[in-house]
Amino acid sequence: MKRFMNQEYMKHENCIDIFHLIREEKQITRKQIEAVTGMSWGAVSNITARLIGNGFVTEQKPDGNTGPGRTPSYLEVDGSRYCTLGIDVNITGMKAALVNLKSETLKTWNCPTCYSSKEQLLGCINRILDQALTDEESKKFEIIGIGAAMQGVVDAENGISVSIAQCGGWDSVPLAALLEERYGISVWLEHDPNCILHAYAETNEVQNAILLRIDRGIGMAVMLDAVILKGTGRFEIAHTLAAWDKDTDSFKDRGCLEAYASVNGLEKLSGRTLESLIEAAGAGETQAKALFEDMGTKLGISIYNMRKIFHITDIILCGELMESERFFMEPVTRINDRAAFSRTDAGCACYGAAAMALNQAVRKIKL
């Protein structure tokens, strides 16, 4: 069936394109927009006027005189009217961030999480959003969207948190719809490693990369040609085979990578807390050092396989376990001697969620 796009739709799409161009360039003139987009001067002038009138863009005069003739003004994103909220729903703690259109984080909030039941976790999510939305700083802005960085399997397209292994009874929760009903604000869900990778890409030049969040569990995100790959339940490196239990023919509990290369896995294997295990390894205890060495080997092999599948050399690592990387990174880098490793802060997941929500929210606003 043939699809037709009316004039208003095209105007809206052009508005969005120009808005994102201004965000990316920070400061840009109308002439420069005309040259980059190939749109006519009239179209650029009309669209930028709409963006200014709706509070998305502001016009500034440059300081000083740039020479004879009329000095062109430049356009930049207006960060004074609209914001998005991002939350990182993680077993190690909940974090929220208020982010304006200029990608500036204005305020953050933290609270503990409880994964003992679906109701408890929903209560934690509601509490941090209640706290953020009723804060005096948030009240200064119009909140146009909420983004949630979620652990586990996420159906981002339909706003469903499919499963979180650590939370009993959490099964296909329509979280976006529940939060939209409670707050009257559009909500988008995303897998937490995708949010971290999005945040990383905003401040680093990266086209192709694999990101691993190594915390209580393991999450992976993949970027190819500057696009983060998405799909419900895909890229679950945590559940790939790292060892085979020949006695039970099962790898669900003891053979998957997460059983050897996560905080939960190491604590279960050692019968200790992570802090105690790190302390023992630091003191030279053979058993503790061997656990970390085995973790590094299995993690390194998994990374190598992912690199070969996606033909990627850039590997970004983050998460709680990276604090003890001195005990396991040697075999990882040895196995992946041609990879380029970098680090980032998993705490930026809430910022990434807010930034990804902004991209969606702008599309819903009638400019």
mmCIF file of C-alpha atoms in Angstrom:
data_model
loop_
_atom_site.group_PDB
_atom_site.id
_atom_site.type_symbol
_atom_site.label_atom_id
_atom_site.label_comp_id
_atom_site.label_asym_id
_atom_site.label_seq_id
_atom_site.Cartn_x
_atom_site.Cartn_y
_atom_site.Cartn_z
ATOM 1 C CA MET A 1 0.000 0.000 0.000
ATOM 2 C CA LYS A 2 1.336 3.393 -0.958
ATOM 3 C CA ARG A 3 2.050 5.811 1.885
ATOM 4 C CA PHE A 4 1.584 9.554 1.545
ATOM 5 C CA MET A 5 3.178 12.200 3.762
ATOM 6 C CA ASN A 6 1.266 15.439 4.094
ATOM 7 C CA GLN A 7 2.860 18.847 4.280
ATOM 8 C CA GLU A 8 2.431 19.208 8.040
ATOM 9 C CA TYR A 9 4.184 15.908 8.638
ATOM 10 C CA MET A 10 7.120 17.019 6.503
ATOM 11 C CA LYS A 11 7.310 20.354 8.331
ATOM 12 C CA HIS A 12 7.373 18.530 11.652
ATOM 13 C CA GLU A 13 10.140 16.179 10.501
ATOM 14 C CA ASN A 14 12.181 19.129 9.226
ATOM 15 C CA CYS A 15 11.681 20.888 12.569
ATOM 16 C CA ILE A 16 13.012 17.860 14.416
ATOM 17 C CA ASP A 17 16.004 17.539 12.077
ATOM 18 C CA ILE A 18 16.958 21.192 12.500
ATOM 19 C CA PHE A 19 16.459 21.061 16.276
ATOM 20 C CA HIS A 20 18.821 18.078 16.579
ATOM 21 C CA LEU A 21 21.316 19.790 14.279
ATOM 22 C CA ILE A 22 21.344 22.835 16.561
ATOM 23 C CA ARG A 23 21.766 20.551 19.620
ATOM 24 C CA GLU A 24 24.684 18.788 17.971
ATOM 25 C CA GLU A 25 26.464 21.950 16.781
ATOM 26 C CA LYS A 26 25.797 23.928 20.007
ATOM 27 C CA GLN A 27 25.816 27.230 18.044
ATOM 28 C CA ILE A 28 24.927 27.613 14.375
ATOM 29 C CA THR A 29 23.643 30.329 12.028
ATOM 30 C CA ARG A 30 20.681 30.042 9.694
ATOM 31 C CA LYS A 31 23.025 30.202 6.701
ATOM 32 C CA GLN A 32 24.970 27.260 8.066
ATOM 33 C CA ILE A 33 21.739 25.320 8.602
ATOM 34 C CA GLU A 34 20.750 26.082 5.014
ATOM 35 C CA ALA A 35 24.109 24.785 3.764
ATOM 36 C CA VAL A 36 24.061 21.592 5.879
ATOM 37 C CA THR A 37 20.427 20.602 5.260
ATOM 38 C CA GLY A 38 19.969 21.802 1.690
ATOM 39 C CA MET A 39 16.664 23.415 2.672
ATOM 40 C CA SER A 40 15.681 26.774 1.241
ATOM 41 C CA TRP A 41 16.337 29.991 3.163
ATOM 42 C CA GLY A 42 12.580 30.484 3.547
ATOM 43 C CA ALA A 43 12.079 27.009 4.993
ATOM 44 C CA VAL A 44 14.991 27.429 7.426
ATOM 45 C CA SER A 45 13.707 30.828 8.539
ATOM 46 C CA ASN A 46 10.158 29.549 9.092
ATOM 47 C CA ILE A 47 11.262 26.438 10.989
ATOM 48 C CA THR A 48 13.725 28.257 13.246
ATOM 49 C CA ALA A 49 11.030 30.842 14.002
ATOM 50 C CA ARG A 50 8.721 28.017 15.105
ATOM 51 C CA LEU A 51 11.446 26.505 17.274
ATOM 52 C CA ILE A 52 12.140 29.876 18.895
ATOM 53 C CA GLY A 53 8.431 30.565 19.414
ATOM 54 C CA ASN A 54 7.916 27.193 21.092
ATOM 55 C CA GLY A 55 10.838 27.660 23.492
ATOM 56 C CA PHE A 56 13.144 25.025 22.005
ATOM 57 C CA VAL A 57 15.718 27.385 20.542
ATOM 58 C CA THR A 58 17.012 30.827 21.383
ATOM 59 C CA GLU A 59 18.711 33.436 19.176
ATOM 60 C CA GLN A 60 21.926 35.082 20.337
ATOM 61 C CA LYS A 61 24.065 37.938 19.017
ATOM 62 C CA PRO A 62 27.816 37.226 18.919
ATOM 63 C CA ASP A 63 30.087 39.279 21.139
ATOM 64 C CA GLY A 64 32.145 41.930 19.356
ATOM 65 C CA ASN A 65 32.182 42.913 15.701
ATOM 66 C CA THR A 66 33.130 40.239 13.199
ATOM 67 C CA GLY A 67 33.757 42.723 10.364
ATOM 68 C CA PRO A 68 31.900 45.004 7.960
ATOM 69 C CA GLY A 69 28.256 44.440 7.223
ATOM 70 C CA ARG A 70 25.527 42.877 9.250
ATOM 71 C CA THR A 71 26.705 40.475 11.962
ATOM 72 C CA PRO A 72 24.734 37.201 11.733
ATOM 73 C CA SER A 73 23.106 35.946 14.891
ATOM 74 C CA TYR A 74 23.474 32.329 15.904
ATOM 75 C CA LEU A 75 20.974 29.839 17.245
ATOM 76 C CA GLU A 76 21.399 27.552 20.230
ATOM 77 C CA VAL A 77 19.156 25.251 22.225
ATOM 78 C CA ASP A 78 17.100 26.942 24.941
ATOM 79 C CA GLY A 79 17.675 25.077 28.203
ATOM 80 C CA SER A 80 15.350 27.201 30.328
ATOM 81 C CA ARG A 81 11.899 25.732 29.597
ATOM 82 C CA TYR A 82 11.826 21.974 28.979
ATOM 83 C CA CYS A 83 13.454 18.990 30.712
ATOM 84 C CA THR A 84 13.320 15.224 30.753
ATOM 85 C CA LEU A 85 13.803 12.912 33.717
ATOM 86 C CA GLY A 86 15.907 9.775 33.587
ATOM 87 C CA ILE A 87 15.935 6.978 36.162
ATOM 88 C CA ASP A 88 18.285 4.029 36.515
ATOM 89 C CA VAL A 89 16.469 1.055 38.045
ATOM 90 C CA ASN A 90 19.282 -1.062 39.434
ATOM 91 C CA ILE A 91 19.590 -3.535 42.288
ATOM 92 C CA THR A 92 22.560 -1.584 43.671
ATOM 93 C CA GLY A 93 20.393 1.557 44.060
ATOM 94 C CA MET A 94 18.012 3.871 42.257
ATOM 95 C CA LYS A 95 19.161 7.121 40.681
ATOM 96 C CA ALA A 96 17.268 9.892 38.871
ATOM 97 C CA ALA A 97 18.515 12.879 36.870
ATOM 98 C CA LEU A 98 16.862 16.068 35.621
ATOM 99 C CA VAL A 99 18.306 16.963 32.195
ATOM 100 C CA ASN A 100 17.478 20.040 30.114
ATOM 101 C CA LEU A 101 17.448 20.398 26.330
ATOM 102 C CA LYS A 102 21.094 21.518 26.368
ATOM 103 C CA SER A 103 22.032 18.106 27.811
ATOM 104 C CA GLU A 104 22.892 19.666 31.161
ATOM 105 C CA THR A 105 22.197 17.599 34.274
ATOM 106 C CA LEU A 106 20.541 20.056 36.670
ATOM 107 C CA LYS A 107 19.952 17.797 39.665
ATOM 108 C CA THR A 108 20.176 14.142 40.690
ATOM 109 C CA TRP A 109 18.436 12.048 43.332
ATOM 110 C CA ASN A 110 19.336 8.696 44.884
ATOM 111 C CA CYS A 111 17.376 6.148 46.886
ATOM 112 C CA PRO A 112 17.753 2.478 47.872
ATOM 113 C CA THR A 113 15.924 -0.252 45.986
ATOM 114 C CA CYS A 114 14.081 -3.338 47.156
ATOM 115 C CA TYR A 115 13.823 -6.264 44.730
ATOM 116 C CA SER A 116 11.967 -8.607 47.091
ATOM 117 C CA SER A 117 8.742 -8.389 45.070
ATOM 118 C CA LYS A 118 7.128 -6.671 42.112
ATOM 119 C CA GLU A 119 5.124 -4.412 44.442
ATOM 120 C CA GLN A 120 8.212 -3.389 46.415
ATOM 121 C CA LEU A 121 10.174 -2.489 43.292
ATOM 122 C CA LEU A 122 7.263 -0.548 41.792
ATOM 123 C CA GLY A 123 7.036 1.346 45.072
ATOM 124 C CA CYS A 124 10.733 2.267 44.856
ATOM 125 C CA ILE A 125 10.321 3.529 41.283
ATOM 126 C CA ASN A 126 7.307 5.617 42.279
ATOM 127 C CA ARG A 127 9.105 7.063 45.295
ATOM 128 C CA ILE A 128 12.112 8.341 43.392
ATOM 129 C CA LEU A 129 9.903 9.817 40.669
ATOM 130 C CA ASP A 130 7.656 11.432 43.292
ATOM 131 C CA GLN A 131 10.742 12.924 44.912
ATOM 132 C CA ALA A 132 12.155 14.223 41.632
ATOM 133 C CA LEU A 133 8.912 15.614 40.210
ATOM 134 C CA THR A 134 7.941 17.456 43.404
ATOM 135 C CA ASP A 135 11.402 18.966 43.860
ATOM 136 C CA GLU A 136 11.542 22.759 43.537
ATOM 137 C CA GLU A 137 14.175 22.491 40.802
ATOM 138 C CA SER A 138 11.930 20.288 38.644
ATOM 139 C CA LYS A 139 8.966 22.622 39.128
ATOM 140 C CA LYS A 140 10.840 25.332 37.218
ATOM 141 C CA PHE A 141 10.504 23.311 34.001
ATOM 142 C CA GLU A 142 7.953 21.527 31.858
ATOM 143 C CA ILE A 143 8.817 17.820 32.021
ATOM 144 C CA ILE A 144 8.185 16.448 28.532
ATOM 145 C CA GLY A 145 9.276 12.864 29.068
ATOM 146 C CA ILE A 146 10.634 10.234 31.437
ATOM 147 C CA GLY A 147 13.200 7.633 30.448
ATOM 148 C CA ALA A 148 13.825 4.506 32.514
ATOM 149 C CA ALA A 149 17.033 2.467 32.250
ATOM 150 C CA MET A 150 15.990 -1.075 33.129
ATOM 151 C CA GLN A 151 17.868 -4.254 33.975
ATOM 152 C CA GLY A 152 16.814 -7.588 32.553
ATOM 153 C CA VAL A 153 14.833 -8.136 29.360
ATOM 154 C CA VAL A 154 13.142 -4.996 28.017
ATOM 155 C CA ASP A 155 10.548 -4.611 25.258
ATOM 156 C CA ALA A 156 11.335 -0.948 24.602
ATOM 157 C CA GLU A 157 8.962 -0.637 21.649
ATOM 158 C CA ASN A 158 5.931 -1.527 23.787
ATOM 159 C CA GLY A 159 7.144 -0.077 27.094
ATOM 160 C CA ILE A 160 7.225 -3.461 28.850
ATOM 161 C CA SER A 161 9.807 -4.632 31.368
ATOM 162 C CA VAL A 162 9.655 -8.314 30.456
ATOM 163 C CA SER A 163 11.726 -9.776 33.293
ATOM 164 C CA ILE A 164 14.230 -8.918 36.004
ATOM 165 C CA ALA A 165 15.919 -12.070 37.278
ATOM 166 C CA GLN A 166 16.541 -10.700 40.776
ATOM 167 C CA CYS A 167 12.914 -9.621 41.339
ATOM 168 C CA GLY A 168 10.360 -12.322 42.100
ATOM 169 C CA GLY A 169 7.019 -11.941 40.334
ATOM 170 C CA TRP A 170 8.325 -9.348 37.872
ATOM 171 C CA ASP A 171 6.806 -10.690 34.666
ATOM 172 C CA SER A 172 5.912 -8.593 31.595
ATOM 173 C CA VAL A 173 5.202 -5.449 33.607
ATOM 174 C CA PRO A 174 3.710 -2.647 31.420
ATOM 175 C CA LEU A 175 5.831 -0.136 33.280
ATOM 176 C CA ALA A 176 5.598 2.713 30.770
ATOM 177 C CA ALA A 177 1.794 2.597 30.817
ATOM 178 C CA LEU A 178 1.683 2.377 34.635
ATOM 179 C CA LEU A 179 3.928 5.422 35.049
ATOM 180 C CA GLU A 180 2.148 7.411 32.342
ATOM 181 C CA GLU A 181 -1.158 6.809 34.113
ATOM 182 C CA ARG A 182 0.303 7.916 37.455
ATOM 183 C CA TYR A 183 2.192 11.009 36.287
ATOM 184 C CA GLY A 184 0.527 12.098 33.038
ATOM 185 C CA ILE A 185 3.926 12.241 31.297
ATOM 186 C CA SER A 186 5.125 10.134 28.357
ATOM 187 C CA VAL A 187 7.484 7.351 29.473
ATOM 188 C CA TRP A 188 10.015 5.274 27.537
ATOM 189 C CA LEU A 189 11.917 2.197 28.720
ATOM 190 C CA GLU A 190 15.352 1.148 27.540
ATOM 191 C CA HIS A 191 17.860 -1.550 28.450
ATOM 192 C CA ASP A 192 20.345 0.029 30.871
ATOM 193 C CA PRO A 193 23.536 -0.766 28.879
ATOM 194 C CA ASN A 194 21.982 1.009 25.873
ATOM 195 C CA CYS A 195 21.472 4.107 28.032
ATOM 196 C CA ILE A 196 25.075 4.040 29.239
ATOM 197 C CA LEU A 197 26.364 3.628 25.689
ATOM 198 C CA HIS A 198 24.158 6.514 24.491
ATOM 199 C CA ALA A 199 25.565 8.742 27.229
ATOM 200 C CA TYR A 200 29.126 7.681 26.391
ATOM 201 C CA ALA A 201 28.619 8.406 22.681
ATOM 202 C CA GLU A 202 27.465 11.961 23.421
ATOM 203 C CA THR A 203 30.905 12.898 24.772
ATOM 204 C CA ASN A 204 33.178 10.497 22.857
ATOM 205 C CA GLU A 205 33.669 9.904 19.165
ATOM 206 C CA VAL A 206 32.528 6.340 18.658
ATOM 207 C CA GLN A 207 31.007 4.587 15.660
ATOM 208 C CA ASN A 208 31.321 0.905 16.525
ATOM 209 C CA ALA A 209 31.587 -0.374 20.072
ATOM 210 C CA ILE A 210 30.547 -3.038 22.561
ATOM 211 C CA LEU A 211 29.713 -1.936 26.109
ATOM 212 C CA LEU A 212 29.591 -4.299 29.070
ATOM 213 C CA ARG A 213 28.066 -3.358 32.424
ATOM 214 C CA ILE A 214 29.544 -5.784 34.955
ATOM 215 C CA ASP A 215 27.559 -5.467 38.185
ATOM 216 C CA ARG A 216 25.385 -7.939 40.090
ATOM 217 C CA GLY A 217 24.684 -9.278 36.615
ATOM 218 C CA ILE A 218 26.124 -8.550 33.161
ATOM 219 C CA GLY A 219 24.515 -6.393 30.478
ATOM 220 C CA MET A 220 25.723 -5.682 26.947
ATOM 221 C CA ALA A 221 25.032 -2.983 24.353
ATOM 222 C CA VAL A 222 26.259 -2.876 20.759
ATOM 223 C CA MET A 223 26.738 0.116 18.463
ATOM 224 C CA LEU A 224 27.300 -0.297 14.728
ATOM 225 C CA ASP A 225 27.750 2.701 12.415
ATOM 226 C CA ALA A 226 26.767 5.061 15.268
ATOM 227 C CA VAL A 227 23.439 3.248 15.805
ATOM 228 C CA ILE A 228 22.695 1.310 19.006
ATOM 229 C CA LEU A 229 21.246 -2.064 18.071
ATOM 230 C CA LYS A 230 17.975 -2.936 19.783
ATOM 231 C CA GLY A 231 15.722 -5.923 20.216
ATOM 232 C CA THR A 232 13.846 -7.572 23.050
ATOM 233 C CA GLY A 233 16.052 -10.124 24.801
ATOM 234 C CA ARG A 234 18.917 -9.778 22.343
ATOM 235 C CA PHE A 235 22.604 -9.419 23.239
ATOM 236 C CA GLU A 236 22.142 -11.310 26.532
ATOM 237 C CA ILE A 237 25.823 -12.130 26.912
ATOM 238 C CA ALA A 238 25.197 -12.968 30.583
ATOM 239 C CA HIS A 239 23.447 -16.189 29.570
ATOM 240 C CA THR A 240 25.956 -17.354 26.977
ATOM 241 C CA LEU A 241 27.823 -20.583 27.690
ATOM 242 C CA ALA A 242 31.082 -20.186 29.607
ATOM 243 C CA ALA A 243 31.406 -23.735 31.016
ATOM 244 C CA TRP A 244 29.513 -27.015 30.710
ATOM 245 C CA ASP A 245 28.332 -29.040 33.687
ATOM 246 C CA LYS A 246 28.566 -32.591 32.351
ATOM 247 C CA ASP A 247 26.834 -34.056 35.416
ATOM 248 C CA THR A 248 23.611 -32.099 35.036
ATOM 249 C CA ASP A 249 23.821 -31.091 31.340
ATOM 250 C CA SER A 250 22.846 -27.626 32.491
ATOM 251 C CA PHE A 251 24.485 -24.231 32.259
ATOM 252 C CA LYS A 252 21.624 -22.089 33.564
ATOM 253 C CA ASP A 253 23.042 -21.746 37.071
ATOM 254 C CA ARG A 254 26.705 -22.761 36.831
ATOM 255 C CA GLY A 255 27.681 -22.686 33.173
ATOM 256 C CA CYS A 256 26.582 -19.232 32.009
ATOM 257 C CA LEU A 257 29.007 -16.315 31.968
ATOM 258 C CA GLU A 258 27.109 -14.487 34.703
ATOM 259 C CA ALA A 259 27.809 -17.364 37.091
ATOM 260 C CA TYR A 260 31.551 -16.611 36.852
ATOM 261 C CA ALA A 261 31.867 -12.945 35.895
ATOM 262 C CA SER A 262 29.400 -10.974 38.008
ATOM 263 C CA VAL A 263 29.192 -9.852 41.618
ATOM 264 C CA ASN A 264 26.432 -12.385 42.332
ATOM 265 C CA GLY A 265 28.369 -15.162 40.603
ATOM 266 C CA LEU A 266 31.624 -14.504 42.431
ATOM 267 C CA GLU A 267 29.887 -14.233 45.800
ATOM 268 C CA LYS A 268 28.081 -17.529 45.211
ATOM 269 C CA LEU A 269 31.238 -19.330 44.084
ATOM 270 C CA SER A 270 33.344 -18.019 46.969
ATOM 271 C CA GLY A 271 30.743 -17.896 49.730
ATOM 272 C CA ARG A 272 31.984 -14.383 50.543
ATOM 273 C CA THR A 273 30.985 -10.819 49.915
ATOM 274 C CA LEU A 274 32.719 -9.052 47.053
ATOM 275 C CA GLU A 275 34.522 -6.771 49.505
ATOM 276 C CA SER A 276 35.887 -9.782 51.403
ATOM 277 C CA LEU A 277 36.954 -11.468 48.172
ATOM 278 C CA ILE A 278 38.784 -8.340 46.959
ATOM 279 C CA GLU A 279 40.527 -8.038 50.316
ATOM 280 C CA ALA A 280 41.634 -11.686 50.162
ATOM 281 C CA ALA A 281 42.921 -11.344 46.591
ATOM 282 C CA GLY A 282 44.793 -8.209 47.579
ATOM 283 C CA ALA A 283 46.424 -10.139 50.417
ATOM 284 C CA GLY A 284 47.590 -12.782 47.931
ATOM 285 C CA GLU A 285 45.181 -15.598 48.853
ATOM 286 C CA THR A 286 45.490 -18.272 46.170
ATOM 287 C CA GLN A 287 41.807 -19.264 46.016
ATOM 288 C CA ALA A 288 40.573 -15.676 45.696
ATOM 289 C CA LYS A 289 43.147 -14.838 43.031
ATOM 290 C CA ALA A 290 42.211 -18.005 41.115
ATOM 291 C CA LEU A 291 38.515 -17.029 41.063
ATOM 292 C CA PHE A 292 39.343 -13.638 39.567
ATOM 293 C CA GLU A 293 41.762 -15.218 37.082
ATOM 294 C CA ASP A 294 39.076 -17.676 35.963
ATOM 295 C CA MET A 295 36.582 -14.824 35.697
ATOM 296 C CA GLY A 296 38.988 -12.842 33.504
ATOM 297 C CA THR A 297 39.603 -15.801 31.219
ATOM 298 C CA LYS A 298 35.917 -16.558 30.706
ATOM 299 C CA LEU A 299 35.054 -12.868 30.288
ATOM 300 C CA GLY A 300 37.930 -12.393 27.851
ATOM 301 C CA ILE A 301 36.803 -15.332 25.690
ATOM 302 C CA SER A 302 33.216 -14.014 25.618
ATOM 303 C CA ILE A 303 34.398 -10.538 24.624
ATOM 304 C CA TYR A 304 36.602 -12.050 21.922
ATOM 305 C CA ASN A 305 33.634 -13.949 20.476
ATOM 306 C CA MET A 306 31.431 -10.836 20.465
ATOM 307 C CA ARG A 307 34.198 -8.823 18.794
ATOM 308 C CA LYS A 308 34.450 -11.393 16.017
ATOM 309 C CA ILE A 309 30.680 -11.575 15.525
ATOM 310 C CA PHE A 310 30.277 -7.811 15.216
ATOM 311 C CA HIS A 311 33.751 -7.016 13.828
ATOM 312 C CA ILE A 312 34.419 -4.461 16.581
ATOM 313 C CA THR A 313 37.643 -3.462 18.352
ATOM 314 C CA ASP A 314 36.357 -0.783 20.781
ATOM 315 C CA ILE A 315 35.256 -2.276 24.113
ATOM 316 C CA ILE A 316 33.802 -0.095 26.890
ATOM 317 C CA LEU A 317 33.625 -1.506 30.412
ATOM 318 C CA CYS A 318 31.755 -0.221 33.448
ATOM 319 C CA GLY A 319 30.041 -1.412 36.602
ATOM 320 C CA GLU A 320 30.770 -2.322 40.195
ATOM 321 C CA LEU A 321 33.215 -5.120 39.378
ATOM 322 C CA MET A 322 35.525 -2.737 37.508
ATOM 323 C CA GLU A 323 36.685 -1.499 40.915
ATOM 324 C CA SER A 324 38.553 -4.810 41.207
ATOM 325 C CA GLU A 325 39.790 -4.932 37.600
ATOM 326 C CA ARG A 326 43.429 -5.280 38.707
ATOM 327 C CA PHE A 327 42.647 -8.880 39.623
ATOM 328 C CA PHE A 328 41.001 -10.009 36.355
ATOM 329 C CA MET A 329 41.828 -7.669 33.446
ATOM 330 C CA GLU A 330 45.191 -9.236 32.557
ATOM 331 C CA PRO A 331 43.670 -12.350 30.917
ATOM 332 C CA VAL A 332 40.917 -10.195 29.341
ATOM 333 C CA THR A 333 43.433 -7.952 27.580
ATOM 334 C CA ARG A 334 45.760 -10.835 26.748
ATOM 335 C CA ILE A 335 42.989 -12.723 24.955
ATOM 336 C CA ASN A 336 41.868 -9.496 23.243
ATOM 337 C CA ASP A 337 45.289 -8.067 22.458
ATOM 338 C CA ARG A 338 43.990 -6.166 19.412
ATOM 339 C CA ALA A 339 41.046 -4.563 21.180
ATOM 340 C CA ALA A 340 40.940 -1.000 22.486
ATOM 341 C CA PHE A 341 39.535 -0.926 26.028
ATOM 342 C CA SER A 342 38.056 2.131 27.716
ATOM 343 C CA ARG A 343 36.089 2.755 30.894
ATOM 344 C CA THR A 344 32.978 4.748 31.705
ATOM 345 C CA ASP A 345 30.761 5.353 34.722
ATOM 346 C CA ALA A 346 27.654 3.178 34.956
ATOM 347 C CA GLY A 347 26.108 6.021 36.956
ATOM 348 C CA CYS A 348 25.432 7.841 33.687
ATOM 349 C CA ALA A 349 22.626 5.379 32.853
ATOM 350 C CA CYS A 350 19.986 7.783 34.176
ATOM 351 C CA TYR A 351 21.422 10.596 32.043
ATOM 352 C CA GLY A 352 21.371 8.324 28.992
ATOM 353 C CA ALA A 353 17.752 7.397 29.742
ATOM 354 C CA ALA A 354 16.818 11.090 29.948
ATOM 355 C CA ALA A 355 18.659 11.850 26.687
ATOM 356 C CA MET A 356 16.985 8.962 24.862
ATOM 357 C CA ALA A 357 13.599 10.074 26.224
ATOM 358 C CA LEU A 358 14.258 13.561 24.871
ATOM 359 C CA ASN A 359 14.730 12.180 21.363
ATOM 360 C CA GLN A 360 11.339 10.472 21.630
ATOM 361 C CA ALA A 361 9.543 13.316 23.404
ATOM 362 C CA VAL A 362 10.451 15.915 20.795
ATOM 363 C CA ARG A 363 8.802 13.787 18.134
ATOM 364 C CA LYS A 364 5.502 13.832 20.047
ATOM 365 C CA ILE A 365 5.379 17.595 20.527
ATOM 366 C CA LYS A 366 3.580 19.616 17.875
ATOM 367 C CA LEU A 367 6.167 22.215 16.902
#
